[in-house]
CSV table of C-alpha atoms in Angstrom, one decimal:
chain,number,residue,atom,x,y,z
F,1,UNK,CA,45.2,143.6,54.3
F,2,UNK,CA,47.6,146.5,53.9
F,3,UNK,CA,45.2,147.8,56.6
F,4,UNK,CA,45.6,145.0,59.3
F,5,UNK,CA,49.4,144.1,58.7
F,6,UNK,CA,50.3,147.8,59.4
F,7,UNK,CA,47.9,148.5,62.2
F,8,UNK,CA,49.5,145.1,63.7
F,9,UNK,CA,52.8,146.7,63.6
F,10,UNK,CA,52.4,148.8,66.5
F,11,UNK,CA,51.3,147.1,70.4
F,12,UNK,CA,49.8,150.5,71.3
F,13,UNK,CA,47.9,151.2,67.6
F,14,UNK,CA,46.8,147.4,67.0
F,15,UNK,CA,45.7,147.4,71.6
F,16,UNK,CA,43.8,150.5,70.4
F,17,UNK,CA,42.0,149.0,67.2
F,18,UNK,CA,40.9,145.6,69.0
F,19,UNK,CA,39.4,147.7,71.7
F,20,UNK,CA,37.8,149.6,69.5
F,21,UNK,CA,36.4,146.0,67.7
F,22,UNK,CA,35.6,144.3,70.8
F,23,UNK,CA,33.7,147.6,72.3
F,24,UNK,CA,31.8,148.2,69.5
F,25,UNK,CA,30.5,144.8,69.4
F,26,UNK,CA,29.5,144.5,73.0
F,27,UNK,CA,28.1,147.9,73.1
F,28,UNK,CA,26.0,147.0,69.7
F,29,UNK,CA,24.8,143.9,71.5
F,30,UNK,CA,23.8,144.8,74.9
F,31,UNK,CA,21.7,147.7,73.0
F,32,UNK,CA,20.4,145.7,70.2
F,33,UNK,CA,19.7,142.5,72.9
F,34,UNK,CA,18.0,145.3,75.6
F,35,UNK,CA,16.5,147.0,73.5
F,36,UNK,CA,14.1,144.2,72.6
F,37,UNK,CA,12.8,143.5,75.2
F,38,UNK,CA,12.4,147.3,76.2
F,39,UNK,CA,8.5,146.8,75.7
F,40,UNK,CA,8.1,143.9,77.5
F,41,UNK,CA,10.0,145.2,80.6
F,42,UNK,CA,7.3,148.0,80.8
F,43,UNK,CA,4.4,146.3,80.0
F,44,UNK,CA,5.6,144.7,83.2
F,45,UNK,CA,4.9,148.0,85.1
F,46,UNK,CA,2.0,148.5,83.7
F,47,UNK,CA,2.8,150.6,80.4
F,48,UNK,CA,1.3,148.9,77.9
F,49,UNK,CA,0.0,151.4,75.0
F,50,UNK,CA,2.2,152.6,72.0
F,51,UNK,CA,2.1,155.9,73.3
F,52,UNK,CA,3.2,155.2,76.9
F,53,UNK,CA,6.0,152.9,75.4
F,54,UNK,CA,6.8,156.1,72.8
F,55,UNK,CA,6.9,158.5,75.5
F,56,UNK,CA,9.3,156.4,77.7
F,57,UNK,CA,11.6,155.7,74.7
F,58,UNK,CA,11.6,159.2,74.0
F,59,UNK,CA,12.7,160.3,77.7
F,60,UNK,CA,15.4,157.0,78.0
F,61,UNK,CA,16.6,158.7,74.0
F,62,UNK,CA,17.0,162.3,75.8
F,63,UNK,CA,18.9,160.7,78.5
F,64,UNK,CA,21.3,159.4,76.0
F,65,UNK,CA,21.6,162.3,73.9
F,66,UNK,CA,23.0,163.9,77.7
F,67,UNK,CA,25.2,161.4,77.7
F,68,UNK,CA,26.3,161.7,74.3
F,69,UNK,CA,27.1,165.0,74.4
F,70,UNK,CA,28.8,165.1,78.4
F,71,UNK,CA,31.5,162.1,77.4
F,72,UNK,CA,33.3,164.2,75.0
F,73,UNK,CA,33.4,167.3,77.9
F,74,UNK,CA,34.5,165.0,80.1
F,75,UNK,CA,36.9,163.1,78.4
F,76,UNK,CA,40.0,165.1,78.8
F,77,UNK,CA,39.5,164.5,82.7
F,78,UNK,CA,39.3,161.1,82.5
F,79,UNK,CA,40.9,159.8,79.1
F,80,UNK,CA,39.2,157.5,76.5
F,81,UNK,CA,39.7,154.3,78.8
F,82,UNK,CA,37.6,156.4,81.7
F,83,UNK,CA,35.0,156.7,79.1
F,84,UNK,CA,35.1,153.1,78.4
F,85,UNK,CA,35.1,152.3,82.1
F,86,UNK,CA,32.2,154.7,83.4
F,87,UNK,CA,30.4,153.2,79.9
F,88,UNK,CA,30.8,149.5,80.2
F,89,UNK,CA,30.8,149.9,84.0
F,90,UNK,CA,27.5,151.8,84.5
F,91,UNK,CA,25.8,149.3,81.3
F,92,UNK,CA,26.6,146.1,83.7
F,93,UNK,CA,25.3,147.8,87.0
F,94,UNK,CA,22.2,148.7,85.1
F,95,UNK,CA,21.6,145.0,84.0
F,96,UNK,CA,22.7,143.7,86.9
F,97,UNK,CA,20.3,145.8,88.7
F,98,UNK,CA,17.3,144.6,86.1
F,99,UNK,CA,18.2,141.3,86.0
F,100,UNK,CA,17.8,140.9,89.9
F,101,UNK,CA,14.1,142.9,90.0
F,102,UNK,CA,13.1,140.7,87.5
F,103,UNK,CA,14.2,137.4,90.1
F,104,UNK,CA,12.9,139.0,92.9
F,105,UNK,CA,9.7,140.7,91.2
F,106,UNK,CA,10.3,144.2,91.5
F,107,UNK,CA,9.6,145.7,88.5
F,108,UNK,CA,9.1,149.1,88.9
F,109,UNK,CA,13.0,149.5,89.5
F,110,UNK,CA,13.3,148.5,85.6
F,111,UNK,CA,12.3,151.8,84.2
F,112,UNK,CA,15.2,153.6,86.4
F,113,UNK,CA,17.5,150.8,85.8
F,114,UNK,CA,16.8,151.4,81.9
F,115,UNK,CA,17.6,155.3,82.2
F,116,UNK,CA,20.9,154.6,83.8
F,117,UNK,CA,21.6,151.9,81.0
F,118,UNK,CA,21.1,154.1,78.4
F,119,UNK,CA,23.3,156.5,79.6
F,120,UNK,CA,25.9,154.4,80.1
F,121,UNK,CA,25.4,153.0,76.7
F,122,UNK,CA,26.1,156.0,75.0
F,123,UNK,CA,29.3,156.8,77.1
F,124,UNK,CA,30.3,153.3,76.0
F,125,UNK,CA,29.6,153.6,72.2
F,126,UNK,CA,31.2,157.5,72.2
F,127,UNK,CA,34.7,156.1,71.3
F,128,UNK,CA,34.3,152.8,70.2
F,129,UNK,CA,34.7,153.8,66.2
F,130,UNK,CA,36.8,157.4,67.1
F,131,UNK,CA,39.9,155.0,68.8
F,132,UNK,CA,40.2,152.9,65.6
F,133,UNK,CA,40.4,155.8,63.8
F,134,UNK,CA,42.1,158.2,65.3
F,135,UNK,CA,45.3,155.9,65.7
F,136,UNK,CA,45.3,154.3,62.1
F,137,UNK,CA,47.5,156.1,59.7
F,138,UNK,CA,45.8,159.0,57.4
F,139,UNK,CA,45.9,156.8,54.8
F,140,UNK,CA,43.5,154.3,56.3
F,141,UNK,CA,41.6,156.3,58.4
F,142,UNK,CA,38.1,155.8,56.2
F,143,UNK,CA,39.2,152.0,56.5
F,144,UNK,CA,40.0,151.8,60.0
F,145,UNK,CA,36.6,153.5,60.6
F,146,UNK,CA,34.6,151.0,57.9
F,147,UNK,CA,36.3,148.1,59.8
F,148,UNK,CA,35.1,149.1,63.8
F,149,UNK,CA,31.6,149.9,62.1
F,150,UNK,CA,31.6,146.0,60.6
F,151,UNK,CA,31.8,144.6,64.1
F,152,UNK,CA,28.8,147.0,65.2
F,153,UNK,CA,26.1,145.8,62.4
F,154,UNK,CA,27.9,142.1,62.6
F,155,UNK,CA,26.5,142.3,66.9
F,156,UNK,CA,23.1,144.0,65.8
F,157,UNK,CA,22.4,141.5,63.2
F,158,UNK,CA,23.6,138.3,65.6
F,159,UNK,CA,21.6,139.9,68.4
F,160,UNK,CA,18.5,140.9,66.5
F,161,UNK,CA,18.3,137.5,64.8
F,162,UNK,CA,19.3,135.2,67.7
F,163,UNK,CA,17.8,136.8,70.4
F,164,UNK,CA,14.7,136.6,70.3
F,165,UNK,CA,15.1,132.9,70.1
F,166,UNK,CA,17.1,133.1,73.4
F,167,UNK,CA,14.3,134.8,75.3
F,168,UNK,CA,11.5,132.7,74.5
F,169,UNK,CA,14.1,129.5,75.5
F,170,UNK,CA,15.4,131.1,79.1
F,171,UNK,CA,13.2,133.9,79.8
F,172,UNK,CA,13.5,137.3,81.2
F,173,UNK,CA,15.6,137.6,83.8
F,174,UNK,CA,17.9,134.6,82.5
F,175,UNK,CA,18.5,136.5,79.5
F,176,UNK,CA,19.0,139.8,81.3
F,177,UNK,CA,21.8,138.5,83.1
F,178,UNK,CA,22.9,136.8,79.7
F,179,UNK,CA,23.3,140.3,78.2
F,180,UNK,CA,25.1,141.6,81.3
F,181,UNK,CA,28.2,139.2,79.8
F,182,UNK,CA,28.4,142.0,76.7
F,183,UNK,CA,29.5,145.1,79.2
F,184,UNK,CA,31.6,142.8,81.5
F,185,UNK,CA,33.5,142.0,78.3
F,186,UNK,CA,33.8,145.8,77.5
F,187,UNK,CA,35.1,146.6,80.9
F,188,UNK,CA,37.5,144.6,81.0
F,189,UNK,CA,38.4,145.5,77.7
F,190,UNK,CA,38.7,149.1,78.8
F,191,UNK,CA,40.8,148.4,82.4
F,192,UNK,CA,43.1,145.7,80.4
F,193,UNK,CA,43.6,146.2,76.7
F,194,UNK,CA,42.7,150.2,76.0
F,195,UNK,CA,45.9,151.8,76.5
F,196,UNK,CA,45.1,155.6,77.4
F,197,UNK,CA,45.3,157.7,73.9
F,198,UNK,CA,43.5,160.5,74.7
F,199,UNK,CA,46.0,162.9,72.9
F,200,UNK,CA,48.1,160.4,70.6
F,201,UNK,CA,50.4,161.3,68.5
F,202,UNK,CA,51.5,159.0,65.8
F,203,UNK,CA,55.1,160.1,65.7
């Protein structure tokens, strides 16, 4: 409590903190949603082993791990709202782009729609605990950071659970375009509520 009514104090700090809340759970969600149906996307093109499905996860992971490590170099270019933008931004394109193979039946775009997901995913979820923190007060800095990651695990549990339930009831491209509502929300997050802090200075 002596967390929130402090953080509150401040329009830039408390902008900050809710973007960091509302990007972490959308980023959480679209991964945790996409990321269950991963297997059944490529068993769509024809992957169907363990292996197969390993070795794509594996190349999609080293795509990510790219990302992960070029949104930090890139950030004092384009601020920690580009970062959000490019993130969110390039998540919805990707979903977009699945959910309309999947309505036309054109599968074998999924797998390079799914590489350009994940690194957009990973742009997205850079920042989404570092903004939180990084504009909290010393003194609540490990709280600030505890707080974003409860809206992270809160998504991948809601997703995880209800999902699957969701899938079976609309099907695969319905709920493809479902998820797509998780980065739109981010986006406009980013564009509308992140004000830039890439350098911010308390005093």
């Amino acid at each position: 409590t002596a967390f929130l009514a402090d953080i509150s104090k401040d329009p830039i700090r408390w902008r900050a903190t809710l973007y960091g809340w509302i990007s972490g759970f959308c980023q959480s969600s679209e991964f945790q949603t996409f990321g269950f149906y991963l297997p059944v996307l490529f068993l769509m093109v024809g992957v169907s082993s363990i292996l197969g499905n390993d070795l794509i996860l594996m190349a999609l992971y080293t795509l990510a791990a790219i990302a992960g490590w070029v949104a930090p170099m890139i950030t004092p270019k384009v601020g920690q709202r580009g970062i959000g933008m490019l993130g969110f931004g390039t998540v919805l394109v990707s979903l977009l782009v699945c959910a309309g193979a999947l309505y036309t039946g054109h599968p074998i775009i999924l797998p390079f729609a799914a590489a350009f997901l994940m690194c957009g995913q990973y742009c997205a979820a850079s920042n989404c605990m570092t903004i939180p923190t990084m504009v909290a007060k010393p003194e609540y800095r490990g709280t600030a950071s505890g707080f974003s990651y409860m809206f992270v695990k809160a998504a991948a549990f809601l997703s995880i659970f209800l999902f699957p339930s969701v899938f079976t009831a609309i099907g695969q491209a319905n709920s493809t375009l479902l998820v797509a509502i998780f980065p739109l929300v981010g986006l406009l997050a980013a564009i509308f509520l992140l004000p830039e802090v890439y350098g911010f200075e308390h005093d």
